[in-house]
PDB file of C-alpha atoms in Angstrom:
ATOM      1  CA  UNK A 236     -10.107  11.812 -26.953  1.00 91.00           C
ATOM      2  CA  UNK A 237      -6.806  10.489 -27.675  1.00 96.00           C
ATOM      3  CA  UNK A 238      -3.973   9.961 -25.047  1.00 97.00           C
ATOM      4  CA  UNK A 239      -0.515   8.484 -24.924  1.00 98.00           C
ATOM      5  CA  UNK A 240       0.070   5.932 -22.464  1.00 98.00           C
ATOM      6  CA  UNK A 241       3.394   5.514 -21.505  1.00 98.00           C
ATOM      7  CA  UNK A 242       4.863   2.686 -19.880  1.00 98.00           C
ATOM      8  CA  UNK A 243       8.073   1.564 -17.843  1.00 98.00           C
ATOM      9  CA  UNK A 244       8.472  -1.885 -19.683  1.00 98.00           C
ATOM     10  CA  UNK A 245      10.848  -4.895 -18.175  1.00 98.00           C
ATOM     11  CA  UNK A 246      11.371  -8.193 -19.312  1.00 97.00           C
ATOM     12  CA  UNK A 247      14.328 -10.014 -17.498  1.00 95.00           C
ATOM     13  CA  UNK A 248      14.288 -12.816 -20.140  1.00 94.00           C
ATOM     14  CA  UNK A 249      16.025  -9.777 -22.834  1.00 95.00           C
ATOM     15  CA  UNK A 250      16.195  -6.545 -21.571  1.00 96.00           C
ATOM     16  CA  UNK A 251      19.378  -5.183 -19.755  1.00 96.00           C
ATOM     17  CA  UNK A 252      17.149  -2.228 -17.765  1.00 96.00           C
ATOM     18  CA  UNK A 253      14.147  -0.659 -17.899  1.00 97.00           C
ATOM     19  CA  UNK A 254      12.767   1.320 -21.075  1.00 98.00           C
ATOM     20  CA  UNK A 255       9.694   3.570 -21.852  1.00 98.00           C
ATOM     21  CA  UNK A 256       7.039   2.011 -24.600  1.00 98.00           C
ATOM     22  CA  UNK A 257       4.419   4.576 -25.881  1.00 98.00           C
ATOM     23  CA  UNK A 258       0.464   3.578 -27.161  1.00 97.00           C
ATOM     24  CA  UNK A 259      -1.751   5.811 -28.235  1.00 97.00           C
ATOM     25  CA  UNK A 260      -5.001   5.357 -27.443  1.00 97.00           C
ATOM     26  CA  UNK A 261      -8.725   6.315 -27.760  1.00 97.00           C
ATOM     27  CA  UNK A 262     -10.070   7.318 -24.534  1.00 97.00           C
ATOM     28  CA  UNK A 263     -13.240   8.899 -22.579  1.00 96.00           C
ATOM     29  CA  UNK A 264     -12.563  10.863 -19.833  1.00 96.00           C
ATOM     30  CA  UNK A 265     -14.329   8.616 -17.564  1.00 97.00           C
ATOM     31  CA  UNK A 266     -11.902   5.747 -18.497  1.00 97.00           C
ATOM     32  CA  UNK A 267      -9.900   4.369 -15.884  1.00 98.00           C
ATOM     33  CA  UNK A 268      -5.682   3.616 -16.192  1.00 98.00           C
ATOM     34  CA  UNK A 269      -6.534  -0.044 -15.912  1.00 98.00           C
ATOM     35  CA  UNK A 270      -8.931  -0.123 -19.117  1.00 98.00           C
ATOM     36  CA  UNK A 271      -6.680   1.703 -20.772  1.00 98.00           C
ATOM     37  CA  UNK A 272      -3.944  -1.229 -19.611  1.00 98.00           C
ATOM     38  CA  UNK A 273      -6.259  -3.556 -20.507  1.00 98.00           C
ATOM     39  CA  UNK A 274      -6.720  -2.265 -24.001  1.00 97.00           C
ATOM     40  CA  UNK A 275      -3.243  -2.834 -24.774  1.00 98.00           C
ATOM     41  CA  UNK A 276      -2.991  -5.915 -23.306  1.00 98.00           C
ATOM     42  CA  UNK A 277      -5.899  -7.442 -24.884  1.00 97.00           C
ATOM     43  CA  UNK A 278      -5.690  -5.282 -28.276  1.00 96.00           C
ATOM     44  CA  UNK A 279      -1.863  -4.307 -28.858  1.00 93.00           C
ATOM     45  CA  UNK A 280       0.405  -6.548 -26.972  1.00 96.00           C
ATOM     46  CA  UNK A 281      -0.353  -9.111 -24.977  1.00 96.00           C
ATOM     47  CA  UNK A 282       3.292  -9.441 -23.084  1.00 97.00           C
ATOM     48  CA  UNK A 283       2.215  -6.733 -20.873  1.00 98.00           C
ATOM     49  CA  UNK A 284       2.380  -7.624 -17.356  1.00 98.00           C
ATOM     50  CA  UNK A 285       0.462  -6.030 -14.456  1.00 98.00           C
ATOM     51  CA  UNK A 286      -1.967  -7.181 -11.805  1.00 98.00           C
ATOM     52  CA  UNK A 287      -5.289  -6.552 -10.697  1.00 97.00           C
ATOM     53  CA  UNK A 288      -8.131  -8.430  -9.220  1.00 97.00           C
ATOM     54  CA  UNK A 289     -10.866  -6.783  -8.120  1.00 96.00           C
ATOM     55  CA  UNK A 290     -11.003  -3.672 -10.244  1.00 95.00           C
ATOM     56  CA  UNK A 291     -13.245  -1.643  -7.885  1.00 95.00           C
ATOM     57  CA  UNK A 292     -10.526  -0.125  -5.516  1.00 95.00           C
ATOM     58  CA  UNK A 293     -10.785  -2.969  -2.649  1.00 96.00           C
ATOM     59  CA  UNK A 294      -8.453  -5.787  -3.374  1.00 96.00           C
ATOM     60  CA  UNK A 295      -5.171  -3.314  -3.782  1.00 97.00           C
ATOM     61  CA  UNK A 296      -3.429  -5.225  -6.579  1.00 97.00           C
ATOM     62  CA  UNK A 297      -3.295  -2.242  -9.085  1.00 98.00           C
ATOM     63  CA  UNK A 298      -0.997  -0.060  -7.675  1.00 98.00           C
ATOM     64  CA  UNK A 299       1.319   1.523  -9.515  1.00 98.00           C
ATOM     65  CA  UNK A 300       2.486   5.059 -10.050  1.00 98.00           C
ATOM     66  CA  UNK A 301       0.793   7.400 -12.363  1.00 98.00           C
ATOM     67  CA  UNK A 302       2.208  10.843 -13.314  1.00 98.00           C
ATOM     68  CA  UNK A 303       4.636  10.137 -10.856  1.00 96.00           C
ATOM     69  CA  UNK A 304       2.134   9.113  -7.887  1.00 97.00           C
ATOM     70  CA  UNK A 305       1.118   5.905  -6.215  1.00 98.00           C
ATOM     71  CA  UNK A 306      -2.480   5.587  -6.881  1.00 98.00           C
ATOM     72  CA  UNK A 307      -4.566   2.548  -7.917  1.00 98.00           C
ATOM     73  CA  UNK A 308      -4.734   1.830 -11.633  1.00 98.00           C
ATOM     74  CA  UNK A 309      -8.438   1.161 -11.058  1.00 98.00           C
ATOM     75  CA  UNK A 310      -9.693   4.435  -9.273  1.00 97.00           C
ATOM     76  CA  UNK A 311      -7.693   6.801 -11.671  1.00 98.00           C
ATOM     77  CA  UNK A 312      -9.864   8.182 -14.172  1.00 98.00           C
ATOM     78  CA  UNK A 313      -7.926  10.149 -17.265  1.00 97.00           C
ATOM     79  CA  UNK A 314     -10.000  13.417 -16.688  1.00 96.00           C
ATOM     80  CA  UNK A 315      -8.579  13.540 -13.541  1.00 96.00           C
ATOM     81  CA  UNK A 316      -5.024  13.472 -14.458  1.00 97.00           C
ATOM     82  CA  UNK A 317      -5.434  16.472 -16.516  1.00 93.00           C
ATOM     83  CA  UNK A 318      -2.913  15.865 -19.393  1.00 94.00           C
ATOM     84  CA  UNK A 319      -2.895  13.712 -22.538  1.00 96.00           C
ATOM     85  CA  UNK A 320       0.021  11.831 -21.769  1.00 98.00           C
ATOM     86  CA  UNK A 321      -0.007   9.383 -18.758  1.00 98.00           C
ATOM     87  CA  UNK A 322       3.079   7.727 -17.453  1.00 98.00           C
ATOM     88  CA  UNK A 323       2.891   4.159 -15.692  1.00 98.00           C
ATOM     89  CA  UNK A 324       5.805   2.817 -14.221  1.00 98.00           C
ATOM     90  CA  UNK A 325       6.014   0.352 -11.222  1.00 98.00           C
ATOM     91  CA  UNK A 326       5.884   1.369  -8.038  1.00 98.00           C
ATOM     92  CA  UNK A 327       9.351   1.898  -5.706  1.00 97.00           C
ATOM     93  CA  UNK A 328      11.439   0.392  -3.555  1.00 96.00           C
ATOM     94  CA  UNK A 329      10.389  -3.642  -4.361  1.00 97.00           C
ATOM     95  CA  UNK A 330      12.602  -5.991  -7.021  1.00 97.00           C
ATOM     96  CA  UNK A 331      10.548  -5.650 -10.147  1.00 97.00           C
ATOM     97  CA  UNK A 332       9.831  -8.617 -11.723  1.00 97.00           C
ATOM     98  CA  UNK A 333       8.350  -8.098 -15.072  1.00 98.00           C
ATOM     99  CA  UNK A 334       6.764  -4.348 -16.621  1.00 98.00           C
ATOM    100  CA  UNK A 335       4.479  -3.324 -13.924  1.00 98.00           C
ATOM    101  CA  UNK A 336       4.757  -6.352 -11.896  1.00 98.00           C
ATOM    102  CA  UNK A 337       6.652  -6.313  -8.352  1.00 98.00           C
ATOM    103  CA  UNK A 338       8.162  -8.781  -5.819  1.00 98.00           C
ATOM    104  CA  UNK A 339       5.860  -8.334  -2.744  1.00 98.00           C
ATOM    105  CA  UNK A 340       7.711 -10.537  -0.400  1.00 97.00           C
ATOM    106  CA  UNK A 341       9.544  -7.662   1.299  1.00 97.00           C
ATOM    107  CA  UNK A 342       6.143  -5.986   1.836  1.00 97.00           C
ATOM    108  CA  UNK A 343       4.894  -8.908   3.078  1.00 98.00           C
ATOM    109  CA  UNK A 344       7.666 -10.011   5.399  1.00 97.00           C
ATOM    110  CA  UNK A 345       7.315  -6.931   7.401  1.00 97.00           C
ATOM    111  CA  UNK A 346       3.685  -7.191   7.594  1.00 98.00           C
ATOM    112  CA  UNK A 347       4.040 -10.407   8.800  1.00 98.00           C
ATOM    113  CA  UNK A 348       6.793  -9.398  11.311  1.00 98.00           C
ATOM    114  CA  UNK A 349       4.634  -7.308  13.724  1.00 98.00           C
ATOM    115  CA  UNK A 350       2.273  -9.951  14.448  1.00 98.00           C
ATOM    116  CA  UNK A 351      -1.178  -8.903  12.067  1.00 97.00           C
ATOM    117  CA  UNK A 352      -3.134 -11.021  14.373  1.00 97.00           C
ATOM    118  CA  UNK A 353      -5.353 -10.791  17.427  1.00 96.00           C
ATOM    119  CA  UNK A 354      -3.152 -12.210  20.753  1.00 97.00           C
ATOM    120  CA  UNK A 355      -4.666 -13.112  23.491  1.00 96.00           C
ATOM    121  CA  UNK A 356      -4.067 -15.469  26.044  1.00 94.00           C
ATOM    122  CA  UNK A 357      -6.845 -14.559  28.599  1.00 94.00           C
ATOM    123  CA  UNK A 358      -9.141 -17.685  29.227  1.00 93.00           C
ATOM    124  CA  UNK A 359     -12.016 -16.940  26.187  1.00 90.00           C
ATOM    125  CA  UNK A 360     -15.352 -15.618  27.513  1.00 92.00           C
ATOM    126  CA  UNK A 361     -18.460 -17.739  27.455  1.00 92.00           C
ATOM    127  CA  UNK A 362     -19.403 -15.934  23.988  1.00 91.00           C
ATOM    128  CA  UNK A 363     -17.542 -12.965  22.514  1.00 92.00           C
ATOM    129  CA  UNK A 364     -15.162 -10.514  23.686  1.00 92.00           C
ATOM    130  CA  UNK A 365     -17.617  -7.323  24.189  1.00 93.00           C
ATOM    131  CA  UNK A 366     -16.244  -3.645  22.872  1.00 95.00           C
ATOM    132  CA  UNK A 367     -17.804  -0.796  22.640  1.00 97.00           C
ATOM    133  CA  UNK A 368     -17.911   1.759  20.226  1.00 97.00           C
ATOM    134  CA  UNK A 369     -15.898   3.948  21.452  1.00 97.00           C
ATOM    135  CA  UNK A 370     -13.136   1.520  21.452  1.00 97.00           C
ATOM    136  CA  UNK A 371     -13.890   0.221  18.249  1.00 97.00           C
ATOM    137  CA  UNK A 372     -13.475   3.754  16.914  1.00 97.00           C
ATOM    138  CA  UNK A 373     -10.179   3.780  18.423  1.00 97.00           C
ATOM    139  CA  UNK A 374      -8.159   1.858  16.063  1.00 97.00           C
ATOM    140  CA  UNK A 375     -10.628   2.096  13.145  1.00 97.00           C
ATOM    141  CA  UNK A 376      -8.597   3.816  10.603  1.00 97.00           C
ATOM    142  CA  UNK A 377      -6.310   1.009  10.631  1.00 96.00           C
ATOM    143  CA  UNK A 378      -8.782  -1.540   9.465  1.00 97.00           C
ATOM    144  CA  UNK A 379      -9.148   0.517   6.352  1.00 97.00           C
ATOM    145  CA  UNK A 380      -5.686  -0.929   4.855  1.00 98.00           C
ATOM    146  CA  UNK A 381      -6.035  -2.710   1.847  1.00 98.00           C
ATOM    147  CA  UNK A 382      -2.545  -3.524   1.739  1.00 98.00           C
ATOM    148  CA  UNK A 383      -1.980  -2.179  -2.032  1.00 98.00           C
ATOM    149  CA  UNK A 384       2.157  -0.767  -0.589  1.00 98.00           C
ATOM    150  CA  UNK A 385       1.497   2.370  -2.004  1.00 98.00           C
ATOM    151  CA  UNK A 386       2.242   4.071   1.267  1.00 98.00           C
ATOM    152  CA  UNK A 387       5.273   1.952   1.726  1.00 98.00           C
ATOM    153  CA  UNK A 388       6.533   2.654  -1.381  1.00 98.00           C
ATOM    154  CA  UNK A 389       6.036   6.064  -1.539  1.00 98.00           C
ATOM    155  CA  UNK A 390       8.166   6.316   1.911  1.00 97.00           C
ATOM    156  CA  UNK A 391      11.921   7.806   0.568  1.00 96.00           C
ATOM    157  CA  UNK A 392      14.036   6.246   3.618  1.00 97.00           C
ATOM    158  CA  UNK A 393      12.179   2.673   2.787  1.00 97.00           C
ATOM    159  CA  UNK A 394      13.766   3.196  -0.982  1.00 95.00           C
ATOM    160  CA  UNK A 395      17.349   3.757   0.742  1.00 93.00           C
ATOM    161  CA  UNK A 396      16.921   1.684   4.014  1.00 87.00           C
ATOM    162  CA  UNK A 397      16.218  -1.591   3.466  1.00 85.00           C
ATOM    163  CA  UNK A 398      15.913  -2.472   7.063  1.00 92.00           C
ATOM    164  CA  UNK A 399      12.643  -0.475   6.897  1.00 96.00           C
ATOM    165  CA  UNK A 400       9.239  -2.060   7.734  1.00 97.00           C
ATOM    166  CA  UNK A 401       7.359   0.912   5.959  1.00 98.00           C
ATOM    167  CA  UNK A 402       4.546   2.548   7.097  1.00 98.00           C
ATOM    168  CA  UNK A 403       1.975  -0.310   6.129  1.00 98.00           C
ATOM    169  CA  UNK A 404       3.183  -2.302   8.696  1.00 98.00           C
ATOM    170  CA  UNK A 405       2.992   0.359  11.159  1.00 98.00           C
ATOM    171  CA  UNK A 406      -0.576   1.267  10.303  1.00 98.00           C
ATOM    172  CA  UNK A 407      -1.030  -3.032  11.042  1.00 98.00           C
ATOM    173  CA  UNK A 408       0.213  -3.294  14.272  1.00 98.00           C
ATOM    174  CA  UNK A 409      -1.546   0.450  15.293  1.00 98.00           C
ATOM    175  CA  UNK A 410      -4.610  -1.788  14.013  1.00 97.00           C
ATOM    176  CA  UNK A 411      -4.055  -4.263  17.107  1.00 98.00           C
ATOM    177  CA  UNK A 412      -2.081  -2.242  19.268  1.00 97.00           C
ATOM    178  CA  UNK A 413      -5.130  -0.124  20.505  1.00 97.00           C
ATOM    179  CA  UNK A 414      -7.853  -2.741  20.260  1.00 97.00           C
ATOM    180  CA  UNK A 415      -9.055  -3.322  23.777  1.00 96.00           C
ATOM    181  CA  UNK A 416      -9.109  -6.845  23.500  1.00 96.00           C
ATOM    182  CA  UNK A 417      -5.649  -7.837  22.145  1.00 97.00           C
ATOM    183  CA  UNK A 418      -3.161  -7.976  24.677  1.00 96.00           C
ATOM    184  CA  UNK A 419       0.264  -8.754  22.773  1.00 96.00           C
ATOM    185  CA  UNK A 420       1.262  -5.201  22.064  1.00 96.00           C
ATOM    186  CA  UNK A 421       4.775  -5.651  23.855  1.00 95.00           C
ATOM    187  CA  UNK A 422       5.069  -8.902  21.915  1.00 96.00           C
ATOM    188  CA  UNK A 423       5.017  -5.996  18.798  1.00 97.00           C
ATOM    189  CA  UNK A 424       7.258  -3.357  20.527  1.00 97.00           C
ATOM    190  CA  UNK A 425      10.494  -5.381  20.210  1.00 96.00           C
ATOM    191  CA  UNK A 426      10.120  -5.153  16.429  1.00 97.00           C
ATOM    192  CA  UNK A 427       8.681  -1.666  15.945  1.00 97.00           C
ATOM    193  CA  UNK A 428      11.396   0.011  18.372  1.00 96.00           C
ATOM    194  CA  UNK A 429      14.058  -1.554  16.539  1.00 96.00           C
ATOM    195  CA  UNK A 430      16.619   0.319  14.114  1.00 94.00           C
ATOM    196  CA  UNK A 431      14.330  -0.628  11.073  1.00 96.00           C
ATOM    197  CA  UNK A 432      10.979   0.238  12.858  1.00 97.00           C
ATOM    198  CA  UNK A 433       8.989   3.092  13.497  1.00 97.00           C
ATOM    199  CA  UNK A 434      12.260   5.407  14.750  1.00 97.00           C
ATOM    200  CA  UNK A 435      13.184   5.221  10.955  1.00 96.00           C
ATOM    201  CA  UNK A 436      10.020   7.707  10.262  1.00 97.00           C
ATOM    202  CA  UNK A 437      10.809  10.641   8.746  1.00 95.00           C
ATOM    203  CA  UNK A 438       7.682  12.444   9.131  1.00 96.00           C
ATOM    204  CA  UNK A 439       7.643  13.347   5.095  1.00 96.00           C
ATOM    205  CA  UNK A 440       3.768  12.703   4.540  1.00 97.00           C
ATOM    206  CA  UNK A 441       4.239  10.983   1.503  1.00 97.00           C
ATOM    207  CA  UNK A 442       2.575   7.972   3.197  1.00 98.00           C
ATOM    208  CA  UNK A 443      -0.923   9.719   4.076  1.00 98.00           C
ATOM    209  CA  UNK A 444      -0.574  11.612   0.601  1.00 97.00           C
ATOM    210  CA  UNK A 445      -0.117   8.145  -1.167  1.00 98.00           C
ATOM    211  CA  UNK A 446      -2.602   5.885   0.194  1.00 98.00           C
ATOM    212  CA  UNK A 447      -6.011   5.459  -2.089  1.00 97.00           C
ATOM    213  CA  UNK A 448      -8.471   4.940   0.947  1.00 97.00           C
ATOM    214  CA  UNK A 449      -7.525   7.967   2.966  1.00 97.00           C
ATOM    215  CA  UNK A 450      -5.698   6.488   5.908  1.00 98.00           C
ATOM    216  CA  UNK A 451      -3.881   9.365   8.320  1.00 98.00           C
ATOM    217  CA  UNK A 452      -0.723   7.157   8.329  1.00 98.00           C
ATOM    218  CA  UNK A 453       1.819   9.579   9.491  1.00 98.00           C
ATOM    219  CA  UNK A 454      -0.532  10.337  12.680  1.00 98.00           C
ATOM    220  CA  UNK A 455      -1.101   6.198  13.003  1.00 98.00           C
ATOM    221  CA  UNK A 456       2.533   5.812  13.271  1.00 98.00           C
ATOM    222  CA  UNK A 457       3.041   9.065  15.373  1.00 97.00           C
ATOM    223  CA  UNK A 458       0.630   7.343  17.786  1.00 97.00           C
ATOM    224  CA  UNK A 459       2.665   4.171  17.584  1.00 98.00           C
ATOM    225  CA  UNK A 460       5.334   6.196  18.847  1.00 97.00           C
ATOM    226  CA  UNK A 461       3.989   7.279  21.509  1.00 97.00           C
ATOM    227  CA  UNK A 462       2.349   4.326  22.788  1.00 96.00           C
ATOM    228  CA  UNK A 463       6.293   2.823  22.732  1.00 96.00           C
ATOM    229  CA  UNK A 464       7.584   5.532  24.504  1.00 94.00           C
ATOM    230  CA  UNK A 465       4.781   6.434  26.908  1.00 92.00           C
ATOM    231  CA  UNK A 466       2.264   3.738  27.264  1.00 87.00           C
ATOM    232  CA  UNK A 467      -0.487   5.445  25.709  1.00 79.00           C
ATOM    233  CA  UNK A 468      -2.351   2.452  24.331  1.00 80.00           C
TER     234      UNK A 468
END
């Protein structure tokens, strides 16, 4: 089959703003967006600029929005977009740096701003810290993060606000917030109560609806909530 893959192309070095470049390509229907990026890279124009690593979903690097949705470039297969013309532009909210190619430092500052770390203080046991399923279950969906930003970017008030952490770094600190054996969630709280933390949340959804490995982040950061206000951790 034969689609046209269009793309949001920047280069800083010449162009004054953003403009749309069309390729038409052959295609199967079980092609994914990033072969069909990599066939104009590799066979048409070799400026293009995106990343990816893994290619298989895991690594996050591919995400960009298709058809006007955050999705991963290498799980997105063209007979699943149901049209002949796909649009690829970068995803929102971060400085873009060159075509499909974003500055991740403002993603990754407020990652790093909750704490993404185990903290404890507690005298270590003789051999691990013991859990048990149960509470390993409890902050499970959090470990799922792959920490692609599509649910950050997706977020409207973290393309206005930029005093926003995003819902990524929510669904991080949820992630050792209600493991049994950290103890540094107040460390956390100062940081997620503030102006730019979770209070910003909106509640739109776009953040569950966004993220490619299914992660209930609206009800992760609903929880976070909670556990601020009430203690429930």
């Amino acid at each position: 089959m034969q689609v046209t893959l269009k793309i949001l192309r920047y280069n800083p070095e010449k162009d004054a703003r953003p403009h749309w470049e069309s390729y038409r390509l052959e295609a199967e229907p079980m092609d994914r967006v990033l072969d069909l990026l990599h066939k104009v890279k590799w066979e048409g124009d070799g400026t293009l600029a995106f990343r990816r690593s893994c290619g298989h979903g895991i690594c996050g690097s591919c995400a960009m929005m298709i058809n006007g949705r955050n999705r991963l470039a290498c799980k997105t297969l063209v007979k699943d977009l149901g049209t002949e013309v796909i649009e690829v532009q970068p995803i929102r909210g971060l400085p873009v740096e060159k075509d499909l190619v974003v500055d991740m430092e403002p993603f990754f500052k407020a990652y790093r701003a909750v704490k993404p770390w185990l903290i404890n203080d507690e005298p270590p046991p003789e051999r691990e810290r013991l859990q048990s399923p149960e509470e390993r279950e409890r902050f499970d969906e959090g470990t799922k993060c792959i920490l692609c930003a599509s649910c950050t970017t997706s977020c409207p008030v973290f393309w206005v606000n930029g005093t926003y952490i995003g819902p990524s770094a929510v669904v991080q600190a949820h992630r050792f917030i209600f493991d049994s054996r950290d103890k540094g969630a107040h460390e956390r709280f100062p940081v997620l109560g503030s102006t730019g933390g979770v209070w910003r949340c909106r509640t739109a959804y776009n953040c569950t609806e966004a993220c490619p490995r299914e992660i209930p982040v609206t009800q992760l950061i609903q929880e976070v909530k909670r556990a601020i206000m009430f203690g429930e951790f």
